[in-house]
Structure formats: C-alpha cells, structure tokens
Coordinates of C-alpha atoms and ligand atoms in Angstrom, one line a residue:
X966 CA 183.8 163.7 199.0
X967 CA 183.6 164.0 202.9
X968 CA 186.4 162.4 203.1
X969 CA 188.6 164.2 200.8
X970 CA 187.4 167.7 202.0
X971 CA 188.8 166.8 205.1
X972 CA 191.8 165.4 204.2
X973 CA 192.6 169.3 202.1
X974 CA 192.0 170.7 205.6
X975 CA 194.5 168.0 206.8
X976 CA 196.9 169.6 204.2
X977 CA 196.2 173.1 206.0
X978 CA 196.0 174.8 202.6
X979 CA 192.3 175.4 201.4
X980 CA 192.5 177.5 199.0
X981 CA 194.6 174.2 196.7
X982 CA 191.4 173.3 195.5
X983 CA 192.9 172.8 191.8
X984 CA 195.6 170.1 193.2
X985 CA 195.3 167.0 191.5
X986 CA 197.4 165.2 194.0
X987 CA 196.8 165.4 198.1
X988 CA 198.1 163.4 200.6
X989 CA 196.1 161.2 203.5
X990 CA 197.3 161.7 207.2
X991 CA 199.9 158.8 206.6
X992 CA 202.1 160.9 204.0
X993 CA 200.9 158.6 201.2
X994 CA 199.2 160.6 198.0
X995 CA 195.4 160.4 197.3
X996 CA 193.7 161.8 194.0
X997 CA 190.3 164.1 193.5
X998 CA 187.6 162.6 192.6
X999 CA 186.4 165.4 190.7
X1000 CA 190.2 164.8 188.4
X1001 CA 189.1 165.1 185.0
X1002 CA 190.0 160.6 184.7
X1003 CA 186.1 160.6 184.3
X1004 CA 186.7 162.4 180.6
X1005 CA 189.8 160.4 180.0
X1006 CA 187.7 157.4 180.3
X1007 CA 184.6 158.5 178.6
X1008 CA 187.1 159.5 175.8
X1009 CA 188.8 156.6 175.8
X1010 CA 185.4 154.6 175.4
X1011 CA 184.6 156.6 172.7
X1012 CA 187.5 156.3 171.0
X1013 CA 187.3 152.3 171.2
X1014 CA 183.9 152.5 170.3
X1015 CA 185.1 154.6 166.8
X1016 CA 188.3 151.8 166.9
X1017 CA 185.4 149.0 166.3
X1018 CA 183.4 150.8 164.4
X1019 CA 186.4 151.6 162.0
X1020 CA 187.0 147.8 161.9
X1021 CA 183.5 146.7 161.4
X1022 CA 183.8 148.8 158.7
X1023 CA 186.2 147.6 156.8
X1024 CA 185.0 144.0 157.7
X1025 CA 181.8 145.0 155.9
X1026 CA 184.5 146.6 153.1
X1027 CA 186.1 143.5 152.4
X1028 CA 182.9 141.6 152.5
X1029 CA 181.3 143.6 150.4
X1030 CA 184.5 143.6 147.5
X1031 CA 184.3 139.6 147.7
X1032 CA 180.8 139.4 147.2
X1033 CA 181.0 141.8 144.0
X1034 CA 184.3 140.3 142.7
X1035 CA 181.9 136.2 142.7
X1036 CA 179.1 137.9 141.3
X1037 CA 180.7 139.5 138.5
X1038 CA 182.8 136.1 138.0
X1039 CA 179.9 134.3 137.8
X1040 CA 178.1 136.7 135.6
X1041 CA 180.8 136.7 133.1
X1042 CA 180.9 132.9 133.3
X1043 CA 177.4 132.7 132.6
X1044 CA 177.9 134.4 129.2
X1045 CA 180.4 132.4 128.6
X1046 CA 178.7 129.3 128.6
X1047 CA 175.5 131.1 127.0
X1048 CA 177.8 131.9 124.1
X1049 CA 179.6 128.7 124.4
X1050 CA 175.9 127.3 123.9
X1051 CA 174.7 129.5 121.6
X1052 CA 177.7 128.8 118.7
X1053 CA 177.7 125.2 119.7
X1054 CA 173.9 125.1 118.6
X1055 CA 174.6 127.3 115.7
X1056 CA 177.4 124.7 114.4
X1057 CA 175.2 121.5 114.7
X1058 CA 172.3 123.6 113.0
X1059 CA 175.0 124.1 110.0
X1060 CA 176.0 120.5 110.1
X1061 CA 172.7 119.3 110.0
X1062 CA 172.0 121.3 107.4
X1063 CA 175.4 120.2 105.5
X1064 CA 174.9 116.4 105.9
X1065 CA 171.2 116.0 106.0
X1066 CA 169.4 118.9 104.1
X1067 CA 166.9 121.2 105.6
X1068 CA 164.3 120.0 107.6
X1069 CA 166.2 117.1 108.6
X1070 CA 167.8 116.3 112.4
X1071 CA 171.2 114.7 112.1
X1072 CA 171.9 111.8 115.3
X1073 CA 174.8 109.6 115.4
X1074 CA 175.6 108.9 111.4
X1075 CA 172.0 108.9 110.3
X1076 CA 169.4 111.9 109.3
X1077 CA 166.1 111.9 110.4
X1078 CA 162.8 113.3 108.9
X1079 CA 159.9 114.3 111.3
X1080 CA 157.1 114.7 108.9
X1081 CA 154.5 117.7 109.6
X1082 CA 151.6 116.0 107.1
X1083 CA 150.3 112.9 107.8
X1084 CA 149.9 109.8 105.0
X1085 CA 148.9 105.9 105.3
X1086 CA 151.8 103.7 106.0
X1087 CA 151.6 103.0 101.7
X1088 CA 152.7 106.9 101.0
X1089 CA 154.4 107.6 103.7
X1090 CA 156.9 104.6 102.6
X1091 CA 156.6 106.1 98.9
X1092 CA 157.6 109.5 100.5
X1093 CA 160.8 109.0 102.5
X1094 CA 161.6 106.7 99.2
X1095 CA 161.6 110.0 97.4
X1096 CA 163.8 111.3 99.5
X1097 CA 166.5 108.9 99.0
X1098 CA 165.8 107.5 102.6
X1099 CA 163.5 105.0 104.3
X1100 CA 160.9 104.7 106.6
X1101 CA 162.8 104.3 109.6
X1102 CA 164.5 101.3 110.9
X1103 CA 165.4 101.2 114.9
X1104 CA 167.8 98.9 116.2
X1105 CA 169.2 100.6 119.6
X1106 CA 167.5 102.1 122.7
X1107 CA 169.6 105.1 122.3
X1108 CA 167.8 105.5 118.7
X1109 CA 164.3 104.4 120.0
X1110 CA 164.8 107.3 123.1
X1111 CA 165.8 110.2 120.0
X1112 CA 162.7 109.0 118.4
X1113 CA 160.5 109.3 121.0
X1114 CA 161.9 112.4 122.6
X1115 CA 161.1 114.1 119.0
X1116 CA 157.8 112.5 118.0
X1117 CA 155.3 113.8 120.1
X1118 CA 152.8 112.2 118.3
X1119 CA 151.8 108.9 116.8
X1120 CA 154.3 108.4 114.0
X1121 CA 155.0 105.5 111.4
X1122 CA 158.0 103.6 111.6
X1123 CA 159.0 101.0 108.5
X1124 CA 158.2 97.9 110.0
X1125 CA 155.5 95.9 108.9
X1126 CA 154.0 92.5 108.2
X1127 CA 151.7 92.7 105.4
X1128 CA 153.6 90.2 104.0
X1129 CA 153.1 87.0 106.3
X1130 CA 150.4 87.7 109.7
X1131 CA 152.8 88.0 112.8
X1132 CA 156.5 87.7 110.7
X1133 CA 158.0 91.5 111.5
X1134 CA 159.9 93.0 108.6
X1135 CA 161.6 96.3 108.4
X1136 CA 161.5 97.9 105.2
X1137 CA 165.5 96.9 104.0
X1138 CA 163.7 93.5 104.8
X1139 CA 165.5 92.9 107.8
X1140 CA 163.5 90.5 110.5
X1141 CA 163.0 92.0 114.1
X1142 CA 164.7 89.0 115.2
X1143 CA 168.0 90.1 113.2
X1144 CA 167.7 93.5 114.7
X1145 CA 167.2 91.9 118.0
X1146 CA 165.4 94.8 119.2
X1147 CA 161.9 95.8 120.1
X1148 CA 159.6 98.3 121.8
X1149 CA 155.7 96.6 121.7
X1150 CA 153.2 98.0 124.2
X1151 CA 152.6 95.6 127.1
X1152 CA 149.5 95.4 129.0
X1153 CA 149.2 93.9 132.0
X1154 CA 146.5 91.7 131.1
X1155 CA 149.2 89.9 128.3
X1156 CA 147.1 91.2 125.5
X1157 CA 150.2 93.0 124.3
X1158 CA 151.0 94.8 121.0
X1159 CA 151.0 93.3 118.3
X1160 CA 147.5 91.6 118.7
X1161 CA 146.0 92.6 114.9
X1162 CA 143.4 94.1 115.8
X1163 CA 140.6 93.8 113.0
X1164 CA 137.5 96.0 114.9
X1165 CA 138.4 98.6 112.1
X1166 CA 140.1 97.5 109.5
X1167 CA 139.3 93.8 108.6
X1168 CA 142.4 93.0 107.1
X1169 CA 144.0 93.7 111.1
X1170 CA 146.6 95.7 112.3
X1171 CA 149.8 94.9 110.0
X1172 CA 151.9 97.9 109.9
X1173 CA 153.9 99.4 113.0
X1174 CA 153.8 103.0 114.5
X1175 CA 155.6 104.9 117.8
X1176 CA 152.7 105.5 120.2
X1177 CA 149.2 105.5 119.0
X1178 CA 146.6 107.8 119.2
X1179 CA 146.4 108.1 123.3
X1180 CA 149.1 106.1 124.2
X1181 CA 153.1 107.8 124.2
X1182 CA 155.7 107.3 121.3
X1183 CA 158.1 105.7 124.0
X1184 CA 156.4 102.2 122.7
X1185 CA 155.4 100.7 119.5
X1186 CA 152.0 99.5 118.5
X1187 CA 150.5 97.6 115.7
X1188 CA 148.2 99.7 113.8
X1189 CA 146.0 99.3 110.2
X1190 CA 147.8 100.5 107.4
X1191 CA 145.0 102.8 106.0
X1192 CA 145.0 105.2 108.6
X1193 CA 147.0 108.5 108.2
X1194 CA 149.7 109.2 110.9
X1195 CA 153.0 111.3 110.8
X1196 CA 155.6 109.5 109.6
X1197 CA 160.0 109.4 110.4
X1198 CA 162.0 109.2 107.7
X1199 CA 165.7 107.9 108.0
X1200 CA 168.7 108.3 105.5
Ligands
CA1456 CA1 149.4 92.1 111.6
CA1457 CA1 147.5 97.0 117.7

C-alpha cells in the first residue's frame, strides 16, 4: 500500500485515485491493489463452486434414474416369474387331478397316494387294491427321495416277507433282488434292518415301512404287520 501511495505521488497527480492502471518510476504499468480482481476472483470461485455443484447434481440425476429404472426391472421380473410360478403350479394341480384323481400326487408316469388314516400292512394293501393301485413298489433313488420328501411319517410300503422269513417280495411279486434296489436302515453295530424283531409281535417283523416311529422315512425298516401306520399307494 506504501508503496503504491508513493508511486501515485510519483505520477504527480493525486487526486487519480480511481485509476486502475499507474505506472512505477521505470515507465512500466503497475495495478491497485484495492482493483476490484479480489471480486472477480471471489466470483469466479463462486461460480466454479455452482459449476460443480451443477455437475454433482446431475451425477446424483443420472444415478438416481439408473437405480429406479433396475429396481423397477427387477420388480416387474419378479412378477413375472411369481406368475410364471403361480400358472405353472396351477397346471400340474390340473394334471394331477386329470391323470391321477383327487387326492393323488402325479411323479414321473405313476400317481401316488399319501394316506391321512393309518391301517395294518393287511388293509392298507386291501385299500390301495380298491383303488385300482398297489401298495407301493420303489425301484429308483429318484422315487425313494419323492417318497421320503412327502412322507413325513412312518408309512407302509408293499414289500413284505410273510411268505418265506428273510425272501423280500414286493406286492406284484417282484423279488428285491429283481428290482435291484434297496433302502434298509444300517446301524453301525451291523444289526441292520431287517433283523425281525419278535419283542412285540412273535411272529417278527415281516412287512416293510419308510422310517419308523423315531427314525426318518429316508430309509426302510422291517416292522410287524399288526401295527397301524400311514400307508403310499401307487397306480
Ligand atoms: Ca421278517
Ligand atoms: Ca425291524
């Protein structure tokens, strides 16, 4: 400030305090410090500071469309798979109907009964009879894993061997050995299913049943024919 004061009396004209422009002793041109450059500047900050704000802005715009535009895509393909679901459920429910009857589940080419009464092994094999089935006969993993996943209970299957003591039949009077498939219970200490078991019923343990009374319906265990279990027909 000292500096340029005396530099205006250099100039020999006081009164040119408005001048934007002096010069030093040397001829060369000096500017005021008090020049109005400290507004230009602050306006010029300002107006950056609006710039970035303007572009944050319509970063945050953009941002904000995309995120609505996915969330209503995936909205509207969520209903479309609910519906997808829902008409694909309602056309198996008519097919099962269709090809098995009420009441029955329809996997692969066969119809399955889940009985809600329980009967001996005797009238439960009577029942499915009457309905133009059979107790069921099991001769794939895939069919053993329906059953199961289904019976959630101890259930009857047709297999038996009240005929001849440790000589499997199914009820078509197929041997287990010509189905060439099996689900017994193993214990670790080798007393597996079927072991005949004759603590409750003296004439042992001769027909067959998914699961038993504690044990899941993922295996199969001998049981005596007298008691009364839920029973799987198959047609
Ligand atoms: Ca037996
Ligand atoms: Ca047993």
């Amino acid at each position: 400030m000292k500096m340029e004061y005396e530099l205006f009396e250099a100039s020999g004209d006081k009164t040119h305090h408005d001048s934007t422009d002096v010069s030093d002793r040397s001829g060369w041109p000096i500017r005021e410090k008090n020049h109005p450059s400290h507004k230009e500047a602050l306006t010029a900050a300002l107006g950056l500071l609006l710039l970035c704000a303007l572009v944050a802005l319509c970063v945050l715009g953009i941002l904000y469309h995309n995120k609505g535009v996915s969330y209503e895509a995936l909205s509207e393909q969520y209903s479309s798979v609910v519906e997808r679901l829902s008409v694909q459920e309602r056309i198996t429910d008519v097919c099962q109907r269709a090809l098995c009857g009420e009441g029955w589940r329809l996997f692969g080419v066969k119809c399955y009964y889940f009985s809600t009464d329980k009967l001996n092994w005797i009238m439960s094999r009577a029942y499915c009879a009457e309905t133009g089935g059979h107790l069921v006969i099991i001769t794939s993993r895939d069919e053993q894993d329906f059953l199961s996943s289904h019976a959630h209970e101890t259930h009857w299957i047709g297999l038996n061997d009240l005929e001849t003591e440790g000589k499997w039949m199914w009820v078509n009077n197929q041997t287990l050995t010509e189905t060439g498939v099996t689900f017994w219970y193993k214990r670790t200490d080798e007393q597996h299913e079927p072991d005949n078991w004759r603590q409750e019923d003296e004439s042992g343990e001769n027909c067959a049943a998914l699961g038993n009374e504690s044990l899941g319906t993922d295996v199969w265990f001998d049981a005596s024919c007298l008691k009364k279990k839920k029973y799987i027909c198959e047609k």
